[in-house]
Amino acid sequence: MLSFKVKCRFSCIRFERHLSIRKSSTIGDALSTNIDRNLAQNQILLDLKQNLTFQKEENDNESNVPQLTLIEHDTIVSKRLPRYRSMKKYCDPFQNIPQLAHNLHTTLTSPGVHYQSDPRTRWPNYDPSLLSIPHIDELKMDKIGSFTPSSKDNKLLSIATKHNLKNTKQKKFIKYFSSTSSMTSLLIKFHKMLSNDRPINTSMFSKSFPQKTSFTSTSDIPTSLVVTKKSHDIYSVDADRSVDTEITLSILGNALELMLTKSPTEFQKYLKSNEDEPEVDESAYHYARIGKFMVRSQLDAVDSRLPGTGTFDIKTRAVCAIRMDLAHTDYFPTNYEITKTYGVFESFERELFDAARIVMFKYSLQARLGNMDGIFMAFHNIKKFLGYQYLPLSEIDNIFFGDYELLGNNYNYPALEKKSNDRSDDEVNKNNQEKLQNIVDDFHNNYQTKREALSSFVADHELRFSVELLTRLLDIITKELDGKPFRVMFKKMKRRSPTTDKDVETSSYDSIVCVVNLLSSQSLAELQMMAKDRLEENKHLTKDLIYEDMTPSERIKFFNKYVSEFKQKYFSLNNSIMQANGDKLLAYEITVKHYFNDVECQEKHPFPTVDFLDHTKNQRWDLEYEINMINNLQEKNYLYNKMIKDIAFNAFRETEGVDIDVYTEDGVKYDENASIFQNMTRAYSAKATKRSACKY
């Protein structure tokens, strides 16, 4: 069976290689839409040939080498699954955590959406200062807190060291530490593997939206992590930052959080036009561990009215007109607004639907890892805030793990049976009585049904399974590389038919494949370089501009202008890493099987029953896994090149005509270089401009 599996696995990969150009629709989307598809494919192939090293012929010495070598085969037993443990003694005190200002705390205990201003009367529901977001060039950016990578956070290493000194048992040691922002992209891939791409629950959205129940393709972009040894058997796990660029949303994010948690008078001190010095903006952090893994989470806000710790995350979410047209809105900010609750455009529903398919799962992971109650979402168009919604973590869990088959498998059919000639009246009445009693008994606590509580139970277990799988994989790699720094790239691989480029149904779940390469000190520095530092390194490109005098908006436009140069440097860097590694490149494949009460799950999307909520029933959910080493050098080179290519074409997207003003006095001009969606949102922006000039 193993040899058959191996042959199928790699015949599919080889075939996928021949189809890589045919399947590059997502890459083609990154190019200008008016370019002929064949020309785009030829350009992609040219880039790959110029910048990546392909091994074109089979190595004769590998003919007798097995494709896979089993490295580890074990079962993670539910009773021994590491628990989430908050490290309270190291967490920052609650008095260091800010609270929402402007009376926004009222949204936390009021379910649903909340408009910043009433669309009909235009009367502000919250402080009018929120209707005027300052431009990024007007902010004292040096006074606003910035992100600190975990590898450069001395407190993380100090906590891990102190913890290990006080715990003599090996199973309680901390071996790895990271931040939630570095971890979430990878954990999404583990979710997709463990759940076998479980569909998103979109039942709360109206019929106006397409019946899309999957994550967007961005979730399939490979995740790249950099692992470095910090002291005796303690490693930092950081996101690979070699593709980071400065964008308006990332620069503005921390400032918007300050705007929501500071009084208008205090926030004014963060503007260059104000001579007063603001308070020191220091972030508060929560520390937790799952087994040998410690994670740092930033605590954005707290409110005593919320259950548990009362802490929650603040997410400032730009409207779709900005997210889908980012480069153009850097030059010409949009006036797109939210004017209604439901609808395809200008609605809260549009923003929540997009969030569910793109970032909501990431939000839930950050909240769960930080022991938070939920997420406060603040929607804006960069010029002003448009509305707010608080989503408890339990509600987000219901989106990704919710199961509404409360009254039977066919929950979308009438719940109660009608009398018929096929069944006796007594039998129908008995079944209907059972269903009615199910309704009566369907509650787990004062705010959740059993199915809703089960979704949180599954989300919690899946996270712990994911972290434990990652820990065991990293243990193998760190031992193999003897503590040297390395980069590991992950991708969830879909199985392909060897005779067609379409996905095929299979009883086996998809796998996660990772490629590992050693890093020299120079390569390590480049992979951990922040976007601003990378700009300084390339300041020779600015020509007539002096780096020190560049404003944030000028830096953003600089990145957009020279995106092809940065992509070329990225390819060159990774080509040199490949050449330096030679035959030292490592690759692994992770596969899993779910067992409920010792019975292998045969369902397409594994999911326990509500009986698992009853702790007296001693239910078991175990995860059997295999970690296999990929031996074939050609396959490892292919996987390396494929992941580098996918990352590059997602990060460095070249666009045309983004600096051309399409807005006119009467409306907007159709832009053939823009997508249909971009043209439409620009029209809605022009509509908002006209609407604002109307009298009541």
XYZ file of C-alpha atoms in Angstrom:
696
model
C 0.000 0.000 0.000
C 2.780 2.413 0.884
C 4.634 1.949 -2.403
C 1.406 2.364 -4.353
C 0.632 5.539 -2.433
C 4.120 6.879 -3.081
C 3.951 6.224 -6.816
C 0.542 7.840 -7.112
C 1.632 10.783 -5.038
C 4.601 11.660 -7.155
C 3.094 10.806 -10.497
C 0.484 13.406 -9.603
C 3.187 15.911 -8.693
C 5.036 15.293 -11.954
C 1.838 15.747 -13.902
C 1.072 18.888 -11.931
C 4.428 20.254 -13.062
C 3.465 19.848 -16.723
C 0.176 21.563 -15.956
C 1.652 24.386 -13.892
C 1.285 26.885 -16.700
C -2.259 25.739 -17.473
C -3.240 26.145 -13.839
C -1.797 29.619 -13.384
C -5.129 31.459 -13.415
C -4.445 32.948 -10.010
C -1.061 34.136 -11.246
C -2.673 35.520 -14.378
C -5.072 37.480 -12.196
C -2.081 39.268 -10.731
C -1.119 40.519 -14.186
C -3.008 43.158 -16.119
C -6.336 41.851 -17.327
C -5.873 43.195 -20.834
C -2.805 41.006 -21.507
C -3.475 38.029 -23.681
C -3.532 34.830 -21.644
C -0.898 33.152 -23.767
C 1.458 36.097 -23.422
C 0.942 36.075 -19.652
C 1.744 32.379 -19.498
C 4.867 32.879 -21.596
C 5.995 35.704 -19.318
C 5.510 33.527 -16.246
C 7.545 30.758 -17.833
C 10.257 33.244 -18.799
C 10.455 34.594 -15.238
C 10.794 31.099 -13.860
C 13.526 30.166 -16.299
C 15.453 33.342 -15.550
C 15.136 33.322 -11.795
C 14.701 29.770 -10.563
C 16.857 26.702 -10.822
C 15.078 23.715 -12.280
C 16.532 20.263 -12.413
C 15.327 19.109 -15.799
C 16.528 15.542 -15.889
C 16.272 12.651 -13.501
C 19.362 12.010 -11.460
C 20.591 8.543 -12.436
C 21.946 8.012 -8.935
C 18.428 8.255 -7.511
C 16.858 5.493 -9.550
C 16.975 3.034 -6.652
C 16.177 5.531 -3.892
C 12.670 5.166 -2.396
C 10.476 8.194 -3.051
C 9.427 8.458 0.595
C 10.958 7.415 3.875
C 8.684 7.075 6.881
C 10.136 9.284 9.619
C 7.387 9.174 12.216
C 4.082 7.344 12.538
C 2.147 7.935 15.729
C -1.236 8.818 17.186
C -2.028 11.976 19.125
C -4.390 10.609 21.762
C -7.036 13.048 22.948
C -6.333 12.364 26.616
C -2.700 13.375 26.124
C -3.345 16.249 23.713
C -1.527 19.300 25.176
C -3.903 21.835 26.649
C -3.939 25.569 26.123
C -2.435 27.191 29.211
C -2.400 30.915 29.848
C 0.904 32.007 31.424
C -0.757 34.560 33.688
C 2.302 35.454 35.768
C 4.036 36.824 32.668
C 1.048 38.554 31.035
C 0.789 42.332 31.178
C -1.680 43.640 33.793
C -5.183 44.597 32.725
C -4.639 48.247 33.637
C -2.135 48.437 30.759
C -4.802 47.405 28.255
C -6.822 50.264 26.705
C -10.602 50.499 26.506
C -12.779 51.671 23.652
C -13.467 55.404 23.607
C -16.289 57.451 22.015
C -19.006 55.364 23.705
C -18.166 52.498 21.348
C -18.335 50.040 24.254
C -22.111 49.932 23.710
C -21.547 47.833 20.586
C -19.935 45.050 22.631
C -23.192 43.990 24.261
C -25.487 44.843 21.351
C -25.398 42.138 18.645
C -25.444 43.216 15.031
C -24.031 46.074 12.997
C -23.784 49.679 14.152
C -23.585 52.647 11.792
C -21.157 55.463 12.534
C -23.786 57.791 11.068
C -27.409 57.148 10.211
C -27.484 56.819 6.381
C -30.855 58.608 6.171
C -30.374 61.604 8.469
C -26.541 61.558 8.455
C -26.704 62.089 12.190
C -23.565 60.653 13.877
C -24.229 57.854 16.351
C -20.719 58.116 17.784
C -18.156 60.879 18.197
C -17.963 63.009 14.990
C -14.150 62.944 15.203
C -14.342 59.384 13.849
C -15.588 60.855 10.562
C -12.154 62.317 9.864
C -9.240 59.875 9.662
C -5.906 61.706 9.246
C -3.687 60.997 6.250
C -0.723 58.744 7.013
C 1.690 61.590 6.203
C 0.111 63.695 8.973
C 0.921 61.193 11.743
C 3.898 61.077 14.096
C 4.706 57.515 13.123
C 7.692 57.376 15.482
C 5.283 57.836 18.412
C 2.968 55.037 17.348
C 3.836 51.491 18.390
C 5.158 49.118 15.756
C 5.371 45.359 15.423
C 8.290 43.541 17.063
C 9.170 40.172 15.487
C 9.344 37.347 18.004
C 12.998 36.702 17.126
C 13.825 40.226 18.329
C 11.605 40.143 21.423
C 13.947 39.546 24.346
C 11.036 39.100 26.747
C 9.855 35.994 24.894
C 13.242 34.354 25.277
C 13.403 35.432 28.920
C 9.982 33.927 29.692
C 10.865 30.642 27.980
C 14.174 30.431 29.847
C 12.625 31.183 33.253
C 9.810 28.714 32.625
C 12.225 25.921 31.705
C 14.388 26.540 34.779
C 11.357 26.076 37.028
C 10.051 22.964 35.256
C 12.189 19.858 35.387
C 9.822 17.637 33.396
C 10.723 17.552 29.703
C 7.085 17.584 28.559
C 6.580 20.978 30.231
C 9.578 22.602 28.543
C 9.107 25.450 26.082
C 11.122 24.776 22.938
C 9.525 27.173 20.434
C 8.075 30.668 20.696
C 6.316 32.859 18.173
C 3.686 35.568 17.697
C 0.106 35.020 16.583
C 0.681 37.047 13.403
C 3.486 34.678 12.373
C 1.460 31.546 13.121
C -2.026 32.136 11.739
C -1.296 31.663 8.035
C 0.152 28.210 8.698
C -2.587 27.245 11.152
C -5.178 27.970 8.453
C -3.465 25.364 6.264
C -3.596 22.846 9.097
C -7.313 23.618 9.496
C -7.915 22.982 5.812
C -6.045 19.673 6.006
C -7.631 18.477 9.265
C -11.152 19.439 8.169
C -10.585 18.379 4.547
C -11.616 21.842 3.333
C -14.756 21.966 5.425
C -17.188 24.474 3.812
C -17.842 27.803 5.479
C -21.288 28.208 7.001
C -22.800 31.073 4.988
C -26.422 30.471 5.971
C -26.610 33.879 7.663
C -26.033 35.722 4.382
C -28.830 36.686 1.990
C -29.445 35.109 -1.402
C -27.864 38.141 -3.082
C -24.474 36.542 -2.608
C -23.069 33.675 -4.667
C -23.134 30.339 -2.938
C -19.402 30.330 -2.276
C -18.538 28.397 0.855
C -14.779 28.133 0.501
C -11.800 30.236 1.456
C -10.401 32.445 -1.286
C -7.332 31.257 -3.175
C -5.068 33.459 -1.022
C -5.273 30.821 1.724
C -3.461 28.406 -0.608
C -0.415 30.645 -1.027
C 2.521 28.865 0.664
C 3.464 29.959 4.174
C 7.134 30.581 4.858
C 8.622 30.565 8.375
C 12.138 31.256 9.619
C 13.339 29.227 12.612
C 16.422 30.300 14.574
C 18.036 28.942 17.716
C 18.070 31.600 20.446
C 19.624 29.680 23.333
C 19.993 26.100 24.549
C 17.225 24.190 22.741
C 14.935 27.252 22.450
C 13.937 28.472 18.986
C 12.089 31.495 17.635
C 9.572 30.953 14.828
C 9.065 34.034 12.666
C 7.238 34.838 9.466
C 9.498 35.128 6.429
C 9.469 38.881 5.749
C 11.329 38.860 2.446
C 8.130 39.731 0.562
C 6.821 42.336 3.002
C 6.031 45.720 1.480
C 4.606 48.838 3.029
C 0.960 49.448 2.225
C -1.385 52.123 3.479
C -3.472 49.693 5.529
C -0.511 48.241 7.425
C 0.929 51.671 8.237
C -2.442 53.099 9.225
C -3.581 50.091 11.284
C -1.978 50.967 14.631
C -2.996 54.611 14.273
C -6.635 53.640 13.734
C -6.571 51.468 16.864
C -5.279 54.471 18.818
C -8.052 56.585 17.330
C -10.645 54.126 18.659
C -9.151 53.914 22.164
C -8.032 57.521 22.766
C -10.109 60.622 23.376
C -10.127 63.102 20.451
C -7.932 65.483 22.458
C -5.356 62.826 23.275
C -5.286 61.445 19.739
C -4.597 64.919 18.317
C -1.178 64.736 19.989
C -0.198 62.021 17.500
C -0.543 64.490 14.617
C 2.459 66.417 13.295
C 0.432 69.619 13.451
C 0.161 69.276 17.240
C 3.187 70.353 19.291
C 2.166 68.383 22.396
C 3.891 65.076 23.041
C 1.542 62.052 23.209
C 1.639 59.320 25.812
C 4.043 56.496 25.117
C 2.156 53.903 23.072
C 3.163 50.615 24.667
C 1.499 47.382 23.646
C 0.129 44.928 26.202
C 0.748 41.233 25.627
C -0.672 37.893 26.660
C 1.499 34.770 26.755
C 0.234 31.214 26.474
C 1.608 27.800 25.657
C 0.336 24.644 24.027
C 2.753 21.860 24.847
C 6.262 22.990 23.914
C 5.016 25.998 21.929
C 4.647 29.488 23.458
C 2.727 32.226 21.649
C 2.637 35.979 22.209
C -0.641 37.825 21.552
C -1.160 41.572 21.542
C -4.121 42.708 23.649
C -5.856 45.607 21.929
C -8.673 46.359 24.362
C -10.576 45.186 27.435
C -14.063 45.661 28.856
C -15.309 44.351 32.198
C -18.783 43.657 30.785
C -17.452 40.841 28.625
C -17.091 37.303 30.022
C -13.787 35.594 30.742
C -10.765 37.863 30.599
C -12.834 40.621 28.991
C -10.106 41.228 26.419
C -10.769 41.452 22.699
C -8.998 42.192 19.443
C -9.578 45.346 17.391
C -9.626 44.838 13.632
C -9.816 47.932 11.450
C -11.186 46.583 8.183
C -11.011 48.616 4.968
C -14.031 48.359 2.669
C -13.913 46.195 -0.452
C -13.321 49.189 -2.745
C -9.909 49.631 -1.093
C -8.931 46.003 -0.530
C -9.644 45.018 -4.137
C -8.117 48.168 -5.651
C -5.304 48.986 -3.267
C -2.732 50.383 -5.702
C -5.214 52.778 -7.334
C -6.613 54.031 -4.026
C -3.061 54.903 -2.935
C -3.217 57.616 -5.603
C -6.939 58.360 -5.573
C -8.636 57.565 -2.237
C -12.137 56.180 -2.556
C -15.344 57.686 -1.207
C -17.081 54.294 -1.146
C -19.466 54.047 1.825
C -21.604 51.572 3.742
C -25.222 52.690 3.497
C -27.214 49.544 4.259
C -27.098 46.307 6.207
C -27.772 43.871 3.343
C -26.827 43.935 -0.318
C -24.030 43.143 -2.737
C -22.453 46.604 -2.561
C -22.315 49.415 0.017
C -23.376 47.017 2.770
C -22.130 45.472 5.983
C -23.107 42.127 4.506
C -20.589 42.507 1.664
C -17.785 43.266 4.128
C -18.658 40.359 6.431
C -19.032 37.921 3.535
C -15.588 38.855 2.221
C -14.118 38.685 5.724
C -15.522 35.179 6.252
C -13.767 33.928 3.122
C -10.506 35.834 3.596
C -9.557 36.843 7.152
C -12.201 35.788 9.681
C -10.548 32.464 10.458
C -7.272 34.289 11.048
C -9.119 36.601 13.451
C -10.539 33.629 15.347
C -7.095 32.053 15.718
C -5.636 35.274 17.088
C -8.487 35.621 19.575
C -8.265 31.983 20.693
C -4.483 32.055 21.069
C -4.770 35.281 23.063
C -7.537 33.961 25.345
C -9.819 36.751 24.118
C -13.591 36.942 24.068
C -13.959 38.118 20.492
C -13.250 40.624 17.737
C -14.313 44.267 17.448
C -14.502 45.124 13.742
C -14.321 48.765 12.664
C -15.054 49.339 8.968
C -13.552 52.371 7.225
C -12.677 53.810 3.812
C -9.366 55.377 4.991
C -11.072 58.776 5.108
C -13.591 57.963 7.841
C -15.055 55.170 9.944
C -18.298 53.761 8.551
C -19.541 51.283 11.151
C -18.795 48.646 13.760
C -19.666 45.126 14.823
C -18.549 42.985 17.742
C -18.223 39.274 17.005
C -17.786 36.939 19.998
C -15.405 34.079 19.328
C -18.283 31.617 19.693
C -20.097 33.341 16.817
C -17.020 33.158 14.584
C -16.621 29.467 15.458
C -20.139 28.927 14.192
C -19.139 30.303 10.784
C -16.334 27.776 10.320
C -17.535 24.813 12.372
C -21.271 25.401 12.652
C -23.590 22.534 11.840
C -27.293 23.210 11.626
C -28.444 19.613 11.282
C -30.274 19.975 14.568
C -33.454 18.198 13.613
C -31.942 15.538 11.411
C -29.786 15.320 8.313
C -32.238 17.160 6.095
C -32.430 20.350 8.127
C -33.531 22.361 5.099
C -36.695 20.271 4.753
C -39.765 20.518 6.998
C -38.730 19.545 10.510
C -41.889 17.645 11.343
C -43.240 14.773 9.279
C -46.690 14.710 7.773
C -48.955 11.715 7.997
C -48.831 9.388 5.019
C -49.885 5.955 3.882
C -46.269 4.736 4.055
C -46.018 4.968 7.844
C -48.422 4.498 10.719
C -49.776 7.523 12.543
C -48.233 6.327 15.806
C -44.768 6.120 14.246
C -45.044 9.595 12.709
C -46.301 11.070 15.985
C -43.482 9.409 17.924
C -40.817 10.798 15.579
C -42.353 14.264 15.677
C -42.469 14.160 19.474
C -38.741 13.314 19.578
C -37.949 16.232 17.288
C -39.939 18.637 19.427
C -38.083 17.438 22.504
C -34.803 17.986 20.639
C -35.751 21.647 20.303
C -36.553 21.926 23.999
C -33.298 20.281 25.091
C -31.050 21.970 22.542
C -29.030 24.318 24.739
C -25.542 23.999 26.161
C -25.426 27.245 28.111
C -27.392 30.461 28.263
C -26.251 31.662 24.831
C -25.310 28.567 22.803
C -27.157 25.591 21.404
C -25.420 22.227 21.546
C -24.361 22.481 17.930
C -22.945 25.969 18.486
C -21.062 24.785 21.572
C -19.760 21.850 19.561
C -18.296 24.249 16.997
C -16.190 25.908 19.717
C -15.185 22.482 21.034
C -13.977 21.424 17.578
C -12.176 24.737 16.983
C -10.306 24.337 20.267
C -9.283 20.723 19.604
C -8.275 21.417 16.033
C -5.976 24.242 17.139
C -4.300 21.990 19.694
C -3.905 19.185 17.146
C -2.357 21.668 14.704
C 0.173 23.066 17.169
C 1.147 19.572 18.326
C 1.652 18.382 14.730
C 3.782 21.440 14.006
C 5.813 20.863 17.165
C 6.557 17.248 16.253
C 7.565 18.245 12.734
C 9.886 20.997 13.996
C 11.429 18.532 16.459
C 12.381 16.318 13.515
C 13.809 19.212 11.489
C 15.795 20.828 14.318
C 17.334 17.468 15.169
C 18.197 16.806 11.529
C 19.816 20.247 11.099
C 21.527 20.217 14.489
C 20.224 23.612 15.613
C 21.225 25.577 12.499
C 18.845 28.357 11.298
C 16.477 27.320 8.546
C 13.455 28.351 6.540
C 10.490 26.044 6.107
C 7.777 26.619 3.484
C 4.384 24.922 3.797
C 1.684 24.218 1.242
C -1.455 22.106 1.417
C -1.288 19.899 -1.647
C -4.384 18.821 -3.496
C -4.322 15.413 -5.113
C -4.607 15.531 -8.881
C -5.668 12.932 -11.404
C -2.761 11.858 -13.659
C -5.029 12.173 -16.694
C -6.751 15.492 -16.047
C -5.971 18.769 -14.358
C -9.222 18.678 -12.369
C -9.477 17.837 -8.687
C -10.742 14.347 -7.961
C -12.763 13.043 -5.058
C -10.750 10.806 -2.763
C -11.390 9.155 0.560
C -7.939 10.288 1.717
C -7.467 13.772 3.065
C -5.080 16.227 1.457
C -1.589 16.481 2.866
C 0.683 19.304 3.944
C 4.039 19.369 2.217
C 6.953 21.431 3.492
C 10.370 22.256 2.070
C 13.292 23.096 4.364
C 16.517 24.898 3.533
C 19.456 25.972 5.680
C 20.165 29.695 5.952
C 23.456 31.527 5.965
C 23.762 34.555 8.243
C 23.287 36.873 5.252
C 20.216 35.026 3.951
C 18.763 34.964 7.460
C 19.167 38.734 7.761
C 17.429 39.332 4.423
C 14.518 37.034 5.258
C 13.947 38.841 8.569
C 14.341 42.345 7.160
C 11.369 44.637 7.737
C 9.884 46.498 4.760
C 11.229 49.904 5.813
C 14.766 48.528 6.187
C 14.524 46.895 2.770
C 13.586 50.248 1.290
C 16.679 51.866 2.807
C 18.834 49.090 1.372
C 17.446 49.894 -2.090
C 17.444 53.677 -1.781
C 19.658 53.923 -4.870
C 16.454 53.325 -6.862
C 14.863 56.513 -5.559
C 17.185 58.594 -7.762
C 15.922 62.140 -7.240
C 14.390 61.380 -3.835
C 16.308 61.315 -0.574
C 15.317 58.314 1.516
C 15.296 60.161 4.835
C 12.845 62.725 3.421
C 10.371 60.241 1.978
C 6.913 60.306 3.527
C 5.006 57.056 4.170
C 2.851 57.618 1.083
C 5.961 58.215 -1.045
C 7.481 54.983 0.220
C 4.307 53.104 -0.726
C 4.356 54.534 -4.251
C 8.050 53.705 -4.472
C 7.313 50.046 -3.761
C 4.564 50.057 -6.392
C 6.828 51.687 -8.970
C 9.723 49.289 -8.507
C 7.774 46.119 -7.793
C 9.470 44.266 -10.654
C 12.908 45.088 -9.208
C 11.882 43.788 -5.789
C 10.483 40.631 -7.382
C 13.741 40.147 -9.264
C 15.724 40.524 -6.033
C 13.442 38.011 -4.326
C 14.041 35.460 -7.079
C 17.787 36.105 -6.962
C 17.896 35.673 -3.190
C 16.048 32.363 -3.345
C 18.098 31.177 -6.284
C 21.266 31.741 -4.234
C 19.695 29.928 -1.267
C 18.910 26.980 -3.530
C 22.442 26.890 -4.935
C 23.956 27.097 -1.455
C 21.838 24.181 -0.231
C 22.522 21.921 -3.190
C 21.542 18.399 -2.187
C 20.897 19.469 1.438
C 17.329 20.519 0.678
C 14.807 18.691 2.871
C 11.134 18.034 2.191
C 8.417 16.331 4.225
C 4.812 15.288 3.780
C 2.271 15.157 6.625
C -0.862 13.017 6.368
C -3.553 12.397 8.982
C -6.505 10.148 9.855
C -9.222 10.909 12.403
C -10.528 8.316 14.853
C -13.662 8.787 16.936
C -13.866 6.251 19.757
C -11.267 4.053 18.015
C -13.214 3.987 14.729
C -11.631 5.625 11.686
C -13.767 8.487 10.381
C -15.022 7.901 6.843
C -16.868 11.196 6.495
C -15.633 13.727 3.964
C -15.351 16.389 6.674
C -14.524 14.755 10.032
C -16.683 16.040 12.856
C -17.576 14.628 16.288
C -21.116 14.244 17.612
C -22.708 16.334 20.357
C -22.008 13.450 22.732
C -18.456 14.790 22.961
C -19.811 17.715 24.986
C -20.838 15.284 27.723
C -17.639 14.664 29.687
C -19.232 11.752 31.553
C -19.373 9.682 28.347
C -15.572 9.489 27.967
C -15.566 10.184 24.212
C -12.259 9.914 22.325
C -11.010 11.894 19.348
C -7.553 10.716 18.274
C -5.416 11.792 15.345
C -3.145 9.319 13.588
C -0.424 10.932 11.510
C 2.549 10.126 9.317
C 5.545 12.322 8.595
C 7.402 11.097 5.531
C 10.637 12.460 4.123
C 10.634 13.148 0.383
C 13.878 11.738 -1.001
C 13.815 12.517 -4.711
C 15.987 15.584 -5.342
C 14.107 16.561 -8.478
C 10.801 16.558 -6.621
C 12.281 18.623 -3.795
C 13.650 21.167 -6.267
C 10.297 21.312 -8.001
C 8.420 21.879 -4.737
C 10.893 24.567 -3.682
C 10.562 26.406 -6.998
C 6.795 26.075 -7.046
C 6.406 27.560 -3.584
C 8.812 30.422 -4.314
C 6.936 31.156 -7.528
C 3.527 31.137 -5.820
C 4.722 33.432 -3.024
C 6.373 35.865 -5.448
C 3.470 36.243 -7.847
C 1.090 36.826 -4.955
C 3.308 39.387 -3.199
C 4.735 41.333 -6.141
C 1.768 42.177 -8.326
C 2.528 44.485 -11.202
C -0.308 46.785 -12.197
C -0.857 49.267 -15.000
C -2.499 52.651 -14.970
C -2.974 52.841 -11.192
C -1.785 56.471 -11.218
C -4.345 57.546 -13.828
C -7.301 59.513 -12.489
C -10.522 57.912 -13.734
C -12.871 60.232 -11.855
C -14.688 62.998 -13.744
C -17.122 65.744 -12.809
C -19.991 63.553 -13.976
C -18.791 60.249 -12.554
C -16.087 57.811 -13.572
C -14.424 56.559 -16.753
C -14.298 52.873 -17.578
C -10.752 51.555 -17.113
C -9.861 48.614 -19.338
C -6.792 47.901 -17.178
C -8.992 47.376 -14.116
C -11.174 44.400 -13.246
C -14.969 44.477 -13.431
C -15.150 44.647 -9.643
C -12.691 47.556 -9.501
C -14.616 49.518 -12.131
C -17.863 48.985 -10.231
C -16.501 50.038 -6.828
C -15.028 53.160 -8.430
C -18.489 53.954 -9.766
C -19.918 53.549 -6.255
C -17.215 55.926 -5.023
C -18.315 58.522 -7.565
C -21.910 57.888 -6.530
C -21.021 58.581 -2.885
C -19.422 61.887 -3.906
C -22.582 62.966 -5.702
C -24.776 61.725 -2.874
C -22.866 63.764 -0.289
C -23.677 66.936 -2.219
C -27.417 66.270 -2.041
C -29.563 68.108 0.475
C -31.993 66.242 2.707
